[in-house]
Short mmCIF file of C-alpha atoms and ligand atoms in Angstrom, two decimals:
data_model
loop_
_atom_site.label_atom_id
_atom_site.label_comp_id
_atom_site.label_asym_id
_atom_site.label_seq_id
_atom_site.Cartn_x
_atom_site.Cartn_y
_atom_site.Cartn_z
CA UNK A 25 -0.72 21.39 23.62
CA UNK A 26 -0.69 17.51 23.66
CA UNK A 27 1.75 17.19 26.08
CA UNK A 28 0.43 19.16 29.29
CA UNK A 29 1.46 16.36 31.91
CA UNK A 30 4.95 15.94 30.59
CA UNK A 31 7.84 18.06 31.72
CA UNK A 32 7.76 15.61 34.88
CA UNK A 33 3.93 16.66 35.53
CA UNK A 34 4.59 20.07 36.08
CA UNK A 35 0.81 20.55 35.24
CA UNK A 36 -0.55 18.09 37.17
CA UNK A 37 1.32 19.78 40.34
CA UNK A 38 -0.85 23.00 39.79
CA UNK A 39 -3.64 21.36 38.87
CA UNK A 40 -3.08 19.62 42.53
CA UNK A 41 -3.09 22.68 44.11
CA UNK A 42 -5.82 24.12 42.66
CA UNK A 43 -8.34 21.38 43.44
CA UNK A 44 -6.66 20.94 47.04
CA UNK A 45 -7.41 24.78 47.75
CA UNK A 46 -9.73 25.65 45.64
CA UNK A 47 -8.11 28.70 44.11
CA UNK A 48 -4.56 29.29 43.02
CA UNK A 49 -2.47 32.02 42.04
CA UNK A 50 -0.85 31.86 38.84
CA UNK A 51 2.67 32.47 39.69
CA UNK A 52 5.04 31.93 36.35
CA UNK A 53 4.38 31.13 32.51
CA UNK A 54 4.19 27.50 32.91
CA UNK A 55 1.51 27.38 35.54
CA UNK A 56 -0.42 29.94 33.11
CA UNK A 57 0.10 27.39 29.99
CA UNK A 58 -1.15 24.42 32.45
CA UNK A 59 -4.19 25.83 33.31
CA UNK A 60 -5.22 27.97 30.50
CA UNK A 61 -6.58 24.78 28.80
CA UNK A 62 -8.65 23.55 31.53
CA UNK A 63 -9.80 26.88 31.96
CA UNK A 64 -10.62 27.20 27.96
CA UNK A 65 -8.96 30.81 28.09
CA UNK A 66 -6.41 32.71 28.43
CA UNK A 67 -4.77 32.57 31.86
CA UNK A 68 -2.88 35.25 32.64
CA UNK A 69 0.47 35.21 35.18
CA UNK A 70 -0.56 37.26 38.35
CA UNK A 71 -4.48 36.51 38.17
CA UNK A 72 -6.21 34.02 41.16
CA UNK A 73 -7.91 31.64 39.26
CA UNK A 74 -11.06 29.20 41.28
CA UNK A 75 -12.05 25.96 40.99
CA UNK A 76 -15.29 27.50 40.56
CA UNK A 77 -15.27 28.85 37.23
CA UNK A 78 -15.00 24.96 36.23
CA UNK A 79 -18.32 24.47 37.83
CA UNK A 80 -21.00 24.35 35.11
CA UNK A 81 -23.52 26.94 34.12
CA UNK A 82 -26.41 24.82 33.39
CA UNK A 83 -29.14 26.92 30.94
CA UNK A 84 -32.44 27.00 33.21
CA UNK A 85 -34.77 27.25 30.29
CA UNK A 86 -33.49 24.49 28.53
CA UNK A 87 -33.55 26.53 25.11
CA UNK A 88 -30.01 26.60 23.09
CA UNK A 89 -28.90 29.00 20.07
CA UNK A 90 -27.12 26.90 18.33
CA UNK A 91 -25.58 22.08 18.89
CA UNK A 92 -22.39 23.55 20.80
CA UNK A 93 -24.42 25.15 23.08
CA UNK A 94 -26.41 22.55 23.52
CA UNK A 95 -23.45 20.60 24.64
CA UNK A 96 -21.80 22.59 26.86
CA UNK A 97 -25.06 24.00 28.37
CA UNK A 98 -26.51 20.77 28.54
CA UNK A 99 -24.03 20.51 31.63
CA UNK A 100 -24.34 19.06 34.27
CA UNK A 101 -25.34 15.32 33.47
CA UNK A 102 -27.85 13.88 35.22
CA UNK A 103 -26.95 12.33 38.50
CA UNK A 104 -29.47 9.70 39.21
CA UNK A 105 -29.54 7.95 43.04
CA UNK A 106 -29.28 4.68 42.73
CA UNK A 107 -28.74 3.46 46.05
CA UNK A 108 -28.85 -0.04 46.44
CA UNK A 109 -25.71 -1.44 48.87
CA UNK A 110 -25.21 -0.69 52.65
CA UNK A 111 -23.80 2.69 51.57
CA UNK A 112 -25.23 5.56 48.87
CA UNK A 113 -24.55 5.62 45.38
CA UNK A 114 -25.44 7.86 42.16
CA UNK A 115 -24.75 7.25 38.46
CA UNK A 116 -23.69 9.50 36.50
CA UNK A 117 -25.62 9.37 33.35
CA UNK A 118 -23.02 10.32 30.05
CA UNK A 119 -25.55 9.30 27.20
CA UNK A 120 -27.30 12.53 28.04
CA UNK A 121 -24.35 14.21 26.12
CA UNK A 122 -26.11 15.19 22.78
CA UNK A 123 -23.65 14.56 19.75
CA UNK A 124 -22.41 10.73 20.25
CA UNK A 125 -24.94 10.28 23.60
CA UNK A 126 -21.72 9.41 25.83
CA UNK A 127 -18.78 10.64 27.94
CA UNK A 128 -16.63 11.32 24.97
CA UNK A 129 -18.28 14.24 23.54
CA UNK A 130 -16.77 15.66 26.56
CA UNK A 131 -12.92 14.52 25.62
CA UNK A 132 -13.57 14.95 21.59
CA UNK A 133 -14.94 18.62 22.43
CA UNK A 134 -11.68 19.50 23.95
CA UNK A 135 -9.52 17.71 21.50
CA UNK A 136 -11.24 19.31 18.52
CA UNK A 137 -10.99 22.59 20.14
CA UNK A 138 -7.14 22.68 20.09
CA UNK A 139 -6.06 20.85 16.92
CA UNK A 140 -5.40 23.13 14.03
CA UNK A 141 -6.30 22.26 10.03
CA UNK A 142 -9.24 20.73 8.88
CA UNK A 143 -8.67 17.46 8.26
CA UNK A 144 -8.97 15.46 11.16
CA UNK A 145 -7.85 11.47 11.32
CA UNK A 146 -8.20 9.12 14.75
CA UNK A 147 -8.70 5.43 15.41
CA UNK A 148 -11.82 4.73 17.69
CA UNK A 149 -13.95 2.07 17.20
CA UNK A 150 -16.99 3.45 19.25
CA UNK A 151 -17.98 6.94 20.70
CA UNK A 152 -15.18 9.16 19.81
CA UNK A 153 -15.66 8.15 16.15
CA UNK A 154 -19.39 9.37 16.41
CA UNK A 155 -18.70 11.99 18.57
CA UNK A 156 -15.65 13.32 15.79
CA UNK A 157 -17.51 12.92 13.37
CA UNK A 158 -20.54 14.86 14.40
CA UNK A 159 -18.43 17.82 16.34
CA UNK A 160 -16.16 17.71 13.44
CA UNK A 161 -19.72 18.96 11.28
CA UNK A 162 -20.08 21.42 13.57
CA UNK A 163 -16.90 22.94 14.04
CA UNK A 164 -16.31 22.80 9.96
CA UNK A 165 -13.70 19.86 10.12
CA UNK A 166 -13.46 17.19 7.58
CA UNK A 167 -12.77 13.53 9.66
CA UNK A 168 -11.69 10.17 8.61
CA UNK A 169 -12.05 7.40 11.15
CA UNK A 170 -10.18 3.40 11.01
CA UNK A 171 -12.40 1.35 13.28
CA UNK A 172 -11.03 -1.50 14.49
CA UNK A 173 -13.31 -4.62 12.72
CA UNK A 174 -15.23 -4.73 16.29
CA UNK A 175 -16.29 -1.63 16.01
CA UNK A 176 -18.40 -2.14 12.99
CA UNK A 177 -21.80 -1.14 14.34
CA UNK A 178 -20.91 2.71 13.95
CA UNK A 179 -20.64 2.79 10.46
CA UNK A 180 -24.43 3.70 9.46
CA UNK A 181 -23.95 6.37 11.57
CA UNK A 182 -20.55 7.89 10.27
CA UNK A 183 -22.30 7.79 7.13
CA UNK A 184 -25.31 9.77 8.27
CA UNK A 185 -23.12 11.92 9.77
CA UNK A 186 -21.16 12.00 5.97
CA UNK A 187 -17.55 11.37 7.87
CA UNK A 188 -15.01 8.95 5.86
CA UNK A 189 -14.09 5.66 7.47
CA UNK A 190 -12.01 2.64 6.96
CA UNK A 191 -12.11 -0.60 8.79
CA UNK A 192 -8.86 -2.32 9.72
CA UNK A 193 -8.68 -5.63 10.37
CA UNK A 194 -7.35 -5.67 13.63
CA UNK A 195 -8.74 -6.10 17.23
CA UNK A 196 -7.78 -3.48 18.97
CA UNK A 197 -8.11 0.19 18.49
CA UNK A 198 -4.18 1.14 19.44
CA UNK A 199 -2.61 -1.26 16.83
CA UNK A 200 -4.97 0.18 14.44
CA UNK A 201 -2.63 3.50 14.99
CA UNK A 202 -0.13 2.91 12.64
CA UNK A 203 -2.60 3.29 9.62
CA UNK A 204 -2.57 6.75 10.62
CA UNK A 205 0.69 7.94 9.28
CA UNK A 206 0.19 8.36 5.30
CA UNK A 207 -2.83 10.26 6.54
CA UNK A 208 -0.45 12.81 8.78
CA UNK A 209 1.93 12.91 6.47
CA UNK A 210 -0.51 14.36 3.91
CA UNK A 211 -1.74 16.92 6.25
CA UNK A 212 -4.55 15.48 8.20
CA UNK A 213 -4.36 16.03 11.96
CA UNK A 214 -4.55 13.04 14.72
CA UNK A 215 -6.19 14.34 17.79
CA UNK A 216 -5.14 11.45 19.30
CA UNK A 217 -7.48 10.51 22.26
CA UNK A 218 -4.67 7.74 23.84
CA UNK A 219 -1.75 10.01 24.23
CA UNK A 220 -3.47 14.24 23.94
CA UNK A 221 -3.73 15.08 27.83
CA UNK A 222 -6.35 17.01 27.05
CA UNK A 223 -8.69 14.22 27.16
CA UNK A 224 -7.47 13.61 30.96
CA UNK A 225 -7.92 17.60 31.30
CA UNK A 226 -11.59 17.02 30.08
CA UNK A 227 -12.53 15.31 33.16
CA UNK A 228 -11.22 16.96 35.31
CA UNK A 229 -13.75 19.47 34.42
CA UNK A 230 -16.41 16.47 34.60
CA UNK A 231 -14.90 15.85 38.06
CA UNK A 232 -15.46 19.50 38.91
CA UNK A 233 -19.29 19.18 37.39
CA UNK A 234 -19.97 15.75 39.68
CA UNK A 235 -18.14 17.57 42.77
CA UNK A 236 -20.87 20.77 42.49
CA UNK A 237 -23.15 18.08 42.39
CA UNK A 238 -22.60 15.98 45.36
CA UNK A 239 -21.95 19.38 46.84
CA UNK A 240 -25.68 20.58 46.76
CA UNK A 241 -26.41 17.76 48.66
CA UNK A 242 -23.84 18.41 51.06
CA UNK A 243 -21.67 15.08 50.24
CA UNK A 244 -18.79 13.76 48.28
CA UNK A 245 -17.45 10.45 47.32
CA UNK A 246 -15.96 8.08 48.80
CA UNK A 247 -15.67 5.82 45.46
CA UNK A 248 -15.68 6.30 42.53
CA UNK A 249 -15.98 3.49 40.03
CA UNK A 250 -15.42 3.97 36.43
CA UNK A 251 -14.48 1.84 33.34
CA UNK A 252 -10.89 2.44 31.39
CA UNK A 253 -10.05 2.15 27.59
CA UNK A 254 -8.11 5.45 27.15
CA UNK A 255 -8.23 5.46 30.65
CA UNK A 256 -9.20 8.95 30.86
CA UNK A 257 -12.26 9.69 32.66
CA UNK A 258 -11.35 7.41 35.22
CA UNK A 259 -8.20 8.85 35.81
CA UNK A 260 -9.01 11.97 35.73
CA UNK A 261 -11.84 11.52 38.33
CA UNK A 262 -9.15 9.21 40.28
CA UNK A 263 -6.67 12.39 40.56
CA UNK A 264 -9.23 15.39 41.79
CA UNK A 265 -11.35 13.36 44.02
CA UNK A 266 -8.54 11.57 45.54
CA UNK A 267 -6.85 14.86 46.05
CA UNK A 268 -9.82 16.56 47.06
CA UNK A 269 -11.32 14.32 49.22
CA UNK A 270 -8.82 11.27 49.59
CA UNK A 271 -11.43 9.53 46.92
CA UNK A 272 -10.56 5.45 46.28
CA UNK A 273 -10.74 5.04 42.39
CA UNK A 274 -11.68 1.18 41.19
CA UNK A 275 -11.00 0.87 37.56
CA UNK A 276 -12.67 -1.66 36.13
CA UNK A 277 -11.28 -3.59 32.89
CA UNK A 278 -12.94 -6.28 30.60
CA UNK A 279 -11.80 -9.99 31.43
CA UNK A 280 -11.88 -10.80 28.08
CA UNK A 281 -14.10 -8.09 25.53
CA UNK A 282 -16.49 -5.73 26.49
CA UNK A 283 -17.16 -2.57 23.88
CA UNK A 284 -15.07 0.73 24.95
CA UNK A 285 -12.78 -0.72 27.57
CA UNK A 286 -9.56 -2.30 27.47
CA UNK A 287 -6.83 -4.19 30.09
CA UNK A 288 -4.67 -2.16 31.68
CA UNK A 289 -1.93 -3.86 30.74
CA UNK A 290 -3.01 -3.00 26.69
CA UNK A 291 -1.20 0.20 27.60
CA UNK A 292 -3.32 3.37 29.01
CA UNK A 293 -1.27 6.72 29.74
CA UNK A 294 -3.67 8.43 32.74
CA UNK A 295 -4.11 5.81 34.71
CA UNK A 296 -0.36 5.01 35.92
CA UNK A 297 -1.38 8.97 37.36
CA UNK A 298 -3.26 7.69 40.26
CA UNK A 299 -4.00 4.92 42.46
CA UNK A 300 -6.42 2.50 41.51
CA UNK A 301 -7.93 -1.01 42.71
CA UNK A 302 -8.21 -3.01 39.13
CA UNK A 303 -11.65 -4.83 38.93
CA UNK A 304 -11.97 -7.63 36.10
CA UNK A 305 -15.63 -8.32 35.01
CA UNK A 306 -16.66 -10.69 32.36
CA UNK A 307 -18.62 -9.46 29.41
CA UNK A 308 -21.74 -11.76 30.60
CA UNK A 309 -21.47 -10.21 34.13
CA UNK A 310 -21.24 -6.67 32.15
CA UNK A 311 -24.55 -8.16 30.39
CA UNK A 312 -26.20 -9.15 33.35
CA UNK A 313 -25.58 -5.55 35.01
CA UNK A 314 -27.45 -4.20 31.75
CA UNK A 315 -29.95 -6.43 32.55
CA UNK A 316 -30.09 -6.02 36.41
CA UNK A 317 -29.88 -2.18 36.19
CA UNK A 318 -32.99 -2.26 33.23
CA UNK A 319 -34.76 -4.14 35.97
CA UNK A 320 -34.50 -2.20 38.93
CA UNK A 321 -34.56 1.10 37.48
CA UNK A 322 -36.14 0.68 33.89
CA UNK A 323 -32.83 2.00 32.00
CA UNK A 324 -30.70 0.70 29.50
CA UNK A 325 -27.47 1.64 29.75
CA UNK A 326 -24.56 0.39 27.37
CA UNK A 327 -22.43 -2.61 27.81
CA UNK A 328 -19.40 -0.94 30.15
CA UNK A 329 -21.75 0.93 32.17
CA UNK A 330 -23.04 -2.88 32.81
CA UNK A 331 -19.73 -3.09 33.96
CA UNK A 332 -19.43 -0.18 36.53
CA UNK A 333 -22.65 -1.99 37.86
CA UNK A 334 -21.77 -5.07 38.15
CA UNK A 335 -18.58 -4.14 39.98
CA UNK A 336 -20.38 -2.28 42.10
CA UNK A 337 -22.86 -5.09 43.14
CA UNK A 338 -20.06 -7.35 43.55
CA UNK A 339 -18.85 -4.84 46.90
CA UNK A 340 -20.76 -3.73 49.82
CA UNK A 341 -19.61 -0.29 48.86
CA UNK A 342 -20.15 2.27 52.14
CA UNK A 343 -20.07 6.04 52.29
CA UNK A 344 -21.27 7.56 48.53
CA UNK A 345 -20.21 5.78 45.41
CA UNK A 346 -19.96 7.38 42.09
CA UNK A 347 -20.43 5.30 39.03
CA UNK A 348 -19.88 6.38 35.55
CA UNK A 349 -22.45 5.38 32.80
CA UNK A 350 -20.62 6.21 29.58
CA UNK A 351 -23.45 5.56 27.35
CA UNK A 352 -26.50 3.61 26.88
CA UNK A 353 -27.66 0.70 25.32
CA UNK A 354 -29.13 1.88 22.07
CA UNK A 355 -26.02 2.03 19.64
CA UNK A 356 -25.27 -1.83 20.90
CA UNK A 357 -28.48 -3.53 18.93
CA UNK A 358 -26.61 -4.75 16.02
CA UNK A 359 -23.52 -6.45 18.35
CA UNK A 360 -26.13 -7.58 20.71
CA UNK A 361 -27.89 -9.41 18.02
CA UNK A 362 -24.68 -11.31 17.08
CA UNK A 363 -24.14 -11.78 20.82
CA UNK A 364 -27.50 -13.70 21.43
CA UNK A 365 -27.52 -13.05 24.63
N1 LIG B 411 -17.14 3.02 27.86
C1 LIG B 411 -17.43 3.34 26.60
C2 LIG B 411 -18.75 2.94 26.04
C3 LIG B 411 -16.51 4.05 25.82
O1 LIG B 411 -16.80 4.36 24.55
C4 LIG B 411 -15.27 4.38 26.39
C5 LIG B 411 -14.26 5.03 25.58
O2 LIG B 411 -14.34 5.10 24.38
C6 LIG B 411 -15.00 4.03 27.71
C7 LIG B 411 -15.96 3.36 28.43
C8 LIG B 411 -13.68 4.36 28.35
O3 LIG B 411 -13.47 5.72 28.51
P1 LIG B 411 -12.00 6.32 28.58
O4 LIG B 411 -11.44 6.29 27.19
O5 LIG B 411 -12.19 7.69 29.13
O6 LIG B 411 -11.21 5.43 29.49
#
């Protein structure tokens, strides 16, 4: 299930077409085990399936039966015009996901979804931990996190949330991945949010979401800009809109540490998928986005998301931009204190 874009991205060709036309007809076995993922169901060889049924189905009432609903009809996030360059631009606003308030509810919902057993074991030292460990509650799976020693600031919340953790000391989440293994080999199950293409298959459904957007107003991107640690949101969004609407994706990395992205050259699967112009930004530029964006539009979003910004102030972006606001600024207070910035 992990491995959807291997076989020489057999999947990725289908899920090409399907985005290019808008429809496509499942012809063989394969394309039905590529697509019956993204399509959470069972796609059957013969049927037409749309690019459509990814849109979402947003609850107008606003009143949910049950914390997976809430997710999933919480859909779409807000898409907020910020227009500020010669051209337009929205954010896309991913704290408004309910269980860790960012994007990676979206890629842990997915991940959870497919693994088998109960005992669930990953390396994050951020959202996915929070977001595992809450969906894992939900969904009646028992999760142990290793968080990276950066990452320290979500503990009081794993423990809220009653999830087991362990902090490592090392600096980056993938060399934490080794830890992993007595874990596996006693039964526990690693999602594994760097290497399961199911994460990248997770936004491509948030690509679908922004494109029914943009499409009510009768527009689509020309940019995107969105930051990389797994690299999947951005690459995901990269692929459809570029092969929807010949979209430019600029990735945009840390120059030295900024919380929930990574270099490119740390290693990142998705993101060798699609074309993409690298942007470096400095932690105290991704700082003074925070504070630029707080200023102009009276939110605080979360240190990366100070990142999209400031890359996008850095470029007199035309046409529509898209930038993606993983999360806000909230879960940052106790790093921000030892920042003093
Ligand atoms: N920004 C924040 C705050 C994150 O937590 C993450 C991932 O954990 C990212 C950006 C990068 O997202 P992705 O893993 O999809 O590249």
């Amino acid at each position: 299930m992990g491995n959807l874009l291997h076989n020489a991205g057999v999947c990725l060709e289908y899920y090409r077409e399907l985005i290019r036309e808008g429809q496509l007809r499942v012809g063989d076995g394969e394309a039905a085990r590529c697509l019956s993922p993204l399509f959470e169901r069972s796609v059957a060889v013969g049927e037409e399936v749309s690019l459509a049924e990814l849109y979402p189905r947003p609850s107008p009432h606003r009143v949910f039966n049950n914390s997976l609903e809430l997710l999933r009809g919480g859909w779409p996030t807000p898409l907020l015009k910020i227009s500020e360059g010669p051209g337009e631009a929205y954010a896309k606003l991913e704290w408004f996901n309910p269980f860790s308030a960012s994007v990676k509810d979206r890629t842990v919902y997915y991940l959870l979804k497919s693994v088998e057993g109960d005992r669930i074991v990953e390396v994050s030292s951020g959202n996915v931990a929070v977001a595992l460990a809450a969906l894992g509650n939900v969904l009646g799976k028992r999760v142990k996190i290793y968080i990276p020693t950066a990452g320290r600031y979500v503990v009081p919340l794993l423990n809220y949330l009653g999830a087991e953790w362990q902090i490592l000391d090392v600096s980056m989440t993938v060399e934490a991945l080794e830890h992993l293994e007595k874990d596996i080999r006693e039964g526990a199950v690693h999602p594994n949010q760097f290497g399961n293409d199911l994460n990248f298959v997770a936004h491509l459904k948030t690509a679908a979401e922004i494109d029914w957007q943009l499409a009510a107003l009768g527009k689509k991107p020309d940019y995107i800009i969105a930051g990389i640690g797994t690299s999947g949101h951005a690459s995901a969004l990269g692929f459809y809109f570029g092969v929807r609407y010949g979209t430019k994706l600029v990735a945009v990395q840390p120059r030295d540490w900024i919380p929930g992205i990574r270099r490119v050259e740390t290693g990142m699967k998705w993101i060798k998928l699609v074309e993409a112009e690298i942007v470096d930004i400095s932690l105290e530029e991704a700082l003074r986005g925070v504070r630029e964006f707080a200023k102009r539009h009276g939110l605080l979003i979360g240190p990366s998301a100070g990142a999209v910004y400031s890359a996008y102030l850095k470029n007199s972006y035309r046409g529509v931009t898209v930038l993606v606001f993983p999360d806000s600024l909230f879960k940052y207070t106790p790093l921000l204190e030892q920042l003093s910035v």
